[in-house]
Amino acid sequence: MTSSAHSSLPREVAGTLWRFLHGQALIAAILTVFHTVGFYAIGLPAWWLAGPIVGLLTLVPYFGFLVGAGVACVIALLAGGGLWDVVRLLLVMATGQALEGLYLTPKILGRELNLNPLLVFGAVLVGLMMFGPLGAFLAAPALAVFLIFWKHAKRRRGVS
């Protein structure tokens, strides 16, 4: 194997991890807009504060949703909202969670990591079941990096 083949492996892995971070940032940005607009649409008090906080917390899988829901509920109640505001807030958040898990993450990370969206969805699900929220977060990039190593190993052995 040539030295350029050796140097391409770390570069390819680094590029993949960078694209993963880019994809996660894009997902968080989309969810920030979604939650902010959704909270505004339901007339949530302090929607302008709760939306961005919830959106940024989506960077932390599953835990971020729970913490974001708690923070948003507290903000809504402190700003004069009532029980129905909290119920509507949770419905917006549940919709955002479904949008993220069923569409945004598989589609965006699939594109960023050159993986089939269904493969990303399956990897995240397996990662969640086996290793919890951290496993869900790391499953897609781990799979992408594994496939890079696999491709390089096959190339090294002369198998196409």
mmCIF file of C-alpha atoms in Angstrom:
data_model
loop_
_atom_site.group_PDB
_atom_site.id
_atom_site.type_symbol
_atom_site.label_atom_id
_atom_site.label_comp_id
_atom_site.label_asym_id
_atom_site.label_seq_id
_atom_site.Cartn_x
_atom_site.Cartn_y
_atom_site.Cartn_z
ATOM 1 C CA MET A 1 0.000 0.000 0.000
ATOM 2 C CA THR A 2 1.353 3.419 -0.882
ATOM 3 C CA SER A 3 1.877 6.192 1.603
ATOM 4 C CA SER A 4 -0.854 8.211 -0.122
ATOM 5 C CA ALA A 5 -3.302 5.387 0.587
ATOM 6 C CA HIS A 6 -2.277 5.521 4.251
ATOM 7 C CA SER A 7 -2.779 9.278 4.419
ATOM 8 C CA SER A 8 -6.155 9.121 2.640
ATOM 9 C CA LEU A 9 -7.679 6.967 5.397
ATOM 10 C CA PRO A 10 -7.301 9.547 8.201
ATOM 11 C CA ARG A 11 -8.390 12.311 5.843
ATOM 12 C CA GLU A 12 -11.476 10.352 4.815
ATOM 13 C CA VAL A 13 -12.386 9.565 8.434
ATOM 14 C CA ALA A 14 -11.891 13.206 9.465
ATOM 15 C CA GLY A 15 -14.026 14.369 6.545
ATOM 16 C CA THR A 16 -16.773 11.948 7.502
ATOM 17 C CA LEU A 17 -16.759 13.111 11.123
ATOM 18 C CA TRP A 18 -16.832 16.747 9.985
ATOM 19 C CA ARG A 19 -19.829 16.014 7.718
ATOM 20 C CA PHE A 20 -21.545 14.293 10.655
ATOM 21 C CA LEU A 21 -21.111 17.425 12.789
ATOM 22 C CA HIS A 22 -22.340 19.563 9.904
ATOM 23 C CA GLY A 23 -25.421 17.349 9.569
ATOM 24 C CA GLN A 24 -26.137 17.524 13.299
ATOM 25 C CA ALA A 25 -25.839 21.330 13.225
ATOM 26 C CA LEU A 26 -28.219 21.496 10.258
ATOM 27 C CA ILE A 27 -30.749 19.271 12.037
ATOM 28 C CA ALA A 28 -30.525 21.453 15.173
ATOM 29 C CA ALA A 29 -30.999 24.615 13.095
ATOM 30 C CA ILE A 30 -34.078 23.190 11.361
ATOM 31 C CA LEU A 31 -35.538 22.067 14.696
ATOM 32 C CA THR A 32 -34.798 25.456 16.268
ATOM 33 C CA VAL A 33 -36.848 27.140 13.538
ATOM 34 C CA PHE A 34 -39.543 24.452 13.776
ATOM 35 C CA HIS A 35 -39.945 24.802 17.546
ATOM 36 C CA THR A 36 -39.771 28.589 17.538
ATOM 37 C CA VAL A 37 -42.421 28.890 14.803
ATOM 38 C CA GLY A 38 -44.510 26.135 16.403
ATOM 39 C CA PHE A 39 -44.425 27.794 19.817
ATOM 40 C CA TYR A 40 -45.333 31.140 18.245
ATOM 41 C CA ALA A 41 -48.194 29.519 16.296
ATOM 42 C CA ILE A 42 -49.758 28.064 19.456
ATOM 43 C CA GLY A 43 -49.417 31.401 21.255
ATOM 44 C CA LEU A 44 -46.950 30.121 23.827
ATOM 45 C CA PRO A 45 -45.754 32.829 26.218
ATOM 46 C CA ALA A 46 -42.009 33.475 25.741
ATOM 47 C CA TRP A 47 -41.977 31.462 22.487
ATOM 48 C CA TRP A 48 -38.943 33.526 21.371
ATOM 49 C CA LEU A 49 -36.940 32.123 24.298
ATOM 50 C CA ALA A 50 -38.304 28.578 24.519
ATOM 51 C CA GLY A 51 -37.924 27.788 20.789
ATOM 52 C CA PRO A 52 -34.178 28.434 20.489
ATOM 53 C CA ILE A 53 -33.427 26.696 23.796
ATOM 54 C CA VAL A 54 -35.334 23.578 22.755
ATOM 55 C CA GLY A 55 -33.748 23.677 19.295
ATOM 56 C CA LEU A 56 -30.212 23.838 20.667
ATOM 57 C CA LEU A 57 -30.894 21.071 23.155
ATOM 58 C CA THR A 58 -31.861 18.763 20.274
ATOM 59 C CA LEU A 59 -28.106 18.401 19.723
ATOM 60 C CA VAL A 60 -28.188 16.037 22.715
ATOM 61 C CA PRO A 61 -30.260 13.042 21.586
ATOM 62 C CA TYR A 62 -33.232 12.007 23.718
ATOM 63 C CA PHE A 63 -31.840 13.679 26.847
ATOM 64 C CA GLY A 64 -32.053 17.015 25.058
ATOM 65 C CA PHE A 65 -35.724 16.413 24.342
ATOM 66 C CA LEU A 66 -36.483 15.714 27.995
ATOM 67 C CA VAL A 67 -34.454 18.641 29.307
ATOM 68 C CA GLY A 68 -35.826 20.892 26.564
ATOM 69 C CA ALA A 69 -39.400 19.920 27.403
ATOM 70 C CA GLY A 70 -38.813 20.642 31.083
ATOM 71 C CA VAL A 71 -37.134 23.988 30.434
ATOM 72 C CA ALA A 72 -39.779 25.040 27.892
ATOM 73 C CA CYS A 73 -42.600 24.098 30.303
ATOM 74 C CA VAL A 74 -41.009 26.105 33.105
ATOM 75 C CA ILE A 75 -40.492 29.099 30.795
ATOM 76 C CA ALA A 76 -44.113 28.904 29.620
ATOM 77 C CA LEU A 77 -45.469 28.678 33.165
ATOM 78 C CA LEU A 78 -43.237 31.479 34.486
ATOM 79 C CA ALA A 79 -44.329 33.679 31.569
ATOM 80 C CA GLY A 80 -47.972 33.276 32.585
ATOM 81 C CA GLY A 81 -48.976 30.227 30.552
ATOM 82 C CA GLY A 82 -51.334 27.579 31.820
ATOM 83 C CA LEU A 83 -51.802 23.834 31.606
ATOM 84 C CA TRP A 84 -53.170 23.972 28.034
ATOM 85 C CA ASP A 85 -50.104 25.937 26.937
ATOM 86 C CA VAL A 86 -47.933 23.143 28.319
ATOM 87 C CA VAL A 87 -50.036 20.482 26.553
ATOM 88 C CA ARG A 88 -49.780 22.339 23.215
ATOM 89 C CA LEU A 89 -46.038 22.863 23.772
ATOM 90 C CA LEU A 90 -45.560 19.138 24.322
ATOM 91 C CA LEU A 91 -47.553 18.365 21.164
ATOM 92 C CA VAL A 92 -45.287 20.681 19.139
ATOM 93 C CA MET A 93 -42.248 19.024 20.696
ATOM 94 C CA ALA A 94 -43.560 15.506 20.021
ATOM 95 C CA THR A 95 -44.140 16.487 16.399
ATOM 96 C CA GLY A 96 -40.596 17.864 16.200
ATOM 97 C CA GLN A 97 -39.206 14.677 17.742
ATOM 98 C CA ALA A 98 -41.072 12.557 15.184
ATOM 99 C CA LEU A 99 -39.874 14.807 12.344
ATOM 100 C CA GLU A 100 -36.296 14.502 13.574
ATOM 101 C CA GLY A 101 -36.270 10.755 14.172
ATOM 102 C CA LEU A 102 -38.267 9.630 11.165
ATOM 103 C CA TYR A 103 -37.136 12.097 8.521
ATOM 104 C CA LEU A 104 -34.455 14.686 9.308
ATOM 105 C CA THR A 105 -31.817 12.466 10.911
ATOM 106 C CA PRO A 106 -32.038 9.607 8.384
ATOM 107 C CA LYS A 107 -32.262 11.954 5.391
ATOM 108 C CA ILE A 108 -29.665 14.576 6.374
ATOM 109 C CA LEU A 109 -27.144 12.259 8.031
ATOM 110 C CA GLY A 110 -27.655 9.746 5.237
ATOM 111 C CA ARG A 111 -26.712 12.405 2.712
ATOM 112 C CA GLU A 112 -23.810 13.765 4.787
ATOM 113 C CA LEU A 113 -22.363 10.310 5.526
ATOM 114 C CA ASN A 114 -23.116 8.741 2.128
ATOM 115 C CA LEU A 115 -25.405 6.159 3.742
ATOM 116 C CA ASN A 116 -28.898 5.026 2.826
ATOM 117 C CA PRO A 117 -31.424 6.846 5.095
ATOM 118 C CA LEU A 118 -32.949 3.513 6.100
ATOM 119 C CA LEU A 119 -29.493 2.304 7.138
ATOM 120 C CA VAL A 120 -29.040 5.441 9.264
ATOM 121 C CA PHE A 121 -32.455 4.927 10.866
ATOM 122 C CA GLY A 122 -31.598 1.292 11.656
ATOM 123 C CA ALA A 123 -28.150 2.178 13.009
ATOM 124 C CA VAL A 124 -29.603 4.861 15.293
ATOM 125 C CA LEU A 125 -32.271 2.456 16.527
ATOM 126 C CA VAL A 126 -29.740 -0.305 17.234
ATOM 127 C CA GLY A 127 -27.379 2.214 18.863
ATOM 128 C CA LEU A 128 -30.195 3.422 21.104
ATOM 129 C CA MET A 129 -31.252 -0.089 22.117
ATOM 130 C CA MET A 130 -27.704 -1.247 22.826
ATOM 131 C CA PHE A 131 -26.032 1.851 24.270
ATOM 132 C CA GLY A 132 -28.770 4.369 25.058
ATOM 133 C CA PRO A 133 -28.777 8.019 23.938
ATOM 134 C CA LEU A 134 -25.018 8.145 23.385
ATOM 135 C CA GLY A 135 -25.255 5.045 21.208
ATOM 136 C CA ALA A 136 -28.026 6.656 19.166
ATOM 137 C CA PHE A 137 -25.917 9.781 18.676
ATOM 138 C CA LEU A 138 -22.758 7.900 17.665
ATOM 139 C CA ALA A 139 -24.312 5.048 15.651
ATOM 140 C CA ALA A 140 -24.402 6.717 12.218
ATOM 141 C CA PRO A 141 -20.861 8.153 12.285
ATOM 142 C CA ALA A 142 -19.522 4.893 13.740
ATOM 143 C CA LEU A 143 -21.136 2.959 10.898
ATOM 144 C CA ALA A 144 -19.776 5.404 8.311
ATOM 145 C CA VAL A 145 -16.240 5.176 9.752
ATOM 146 C CA PHE A 146 -16.486 1.369 9.926
ATOM 147 C CA LEU A 147 -17.436 1.288 6.245
ATOM 148 C CA ILE A 148 -14.450 3.507 5.386
ATOM 149 C CA PHE A 149 -12.111 1.064 7.154
ATOM 150 C CA TRP A 150 -13.863 -1.852 5.435
ATOM 151 C CA LYS A 151 -13.436 -0.245 2.010
ATOM 152 C CA HIS A 152 -9.742 0.454 2.662
ATOM 153 C CA ALA A 153 -9.164 -3.089 3.937
ATOM 154 C CA LYS A 154 -10.806 -4.548 0.841
ATOM 155 C CA ARG A 155 -8.724 -2.282 -1.382
ATOM 156 C CA ARG A 156 -5.557 -3.323 0.464
ATOM 157 C CA ARG A 157 -6.367 -6.997 -0.057
ATOM 158 C CA GLY A 158 -7.076 -6.304 -3.722
ATOM 159 C CA VAL A 159 -10.772 -7.203 -3.463
ATOM 160 C CA SER A 160 -13.224 -4.892 -5.171
#
